[in-house]
Amino acid sequence: MKKSITLLFLIVITTFQFSCSNDDNDDSSLNPKSVTTCDLGDFSPTGVKVCLNGADYALPNETITFAAEYNARVALFTWTIESGSMEIINIEESATGSTSKSIATIRFNSDFNGNAVFKVKAKDSRGSGEVTHAIELEETN
């Protein structure tokens, strides 16, 4: 009986160890250019403010995440490709405290040559705000 309990205990510990290790590896798979937050800075509680954070340069076939935040707990985000050979492949939204956050994963296509622009718009019952972001082709040696 004691051997069975010890064996069960070892199996449980091993399972937890590997499950925690897998979670840690998920973060390391993000492109180093990727971001998951931006700083709204100081803002009036009655005003509207949106921020966007992310890379200014990309390579063809690269995938990068960009973050937008809005100073309202409940906001609707709209991401739009204005120009360039890229596509939005995923959008995740969340809210904490008095801000809403939207994280878009953008894939730059194999024919990406820069001159790309996307826009994120955030809207709530008080109004809306938008930010446009340009991405150029990253030079490699």
Short mmCIF file of C-alpha atoms in Angstrom, two decimals, residues 3-4 12 14 20 24 27 33 41-42 48-49 51 59 64 66 84-85 92 95 100 102-103 106 116 121 123 128 133:
data_model
loop_
_atom_site.label_atom_id
_atom_site.label_comp_id
_atom_site.label_asym_id
_atom_site.label_seq_id
_atom_site.Cartn_x
_atom_site.Cartn_y
_atom_site.Cartn_z
CA LYS A 3 4.54 1.73 -2.48
CA SER A 4 1.29 2.45 -4.36
CA VAL A 12 1.23 13.46 -9.85
CA THR A 14 5.82 14.53 -12.64
CA CYS A 20 4.16 23.89 -15.98
CA ASP A 24 6.57 28.44 -19.94
CA ASP A 27 5.65 32.47 -24.11
CA LYS A 33 9.12 41.93 -31.76
CA GLY A 41 -0.29 57.22 -19.80
CA ASP A 42 -2.23 59.95 -18.05
CA VAL A 48 -11.36 58.83 -24.53
CA LYS A 49 -7.85 57.60 -25.28
CA CYS A 51 -2.90 53.54 -27.59
CA LEU A 59 10.06 40.64 -42.69
CA ILE A 64 4.00 39.67 -34.90
CA PHE A 66 0.42 44.22 -31.61
CA GLY A 84 0.26 46.18 -47.54
CA SER A 85 0.56 42.45 -47.94
CA GLU A 92 -7.79 38.44 -28.39
CA ALA A 95 -10.56 43.95 -19.76
CA SER A 100 -9.90 47.22 -22.35
CA SER A 102 -7.02 43.99 -27.77
CA ILE A 103 -4.08 41.97 -29.07
CA ILE A 106 -0.61 39.83 -37.86
CA ALA A 116 1.95 48.61 -44.90
CA LYS A 121 -10.39 51.75 -33.60
CA LYS A 123 -15.35 52.57 -29.26
CA SER A 128 -14.20 56.45 -29.90
CA HIS A 133 0.35 52.32 -37.55
#
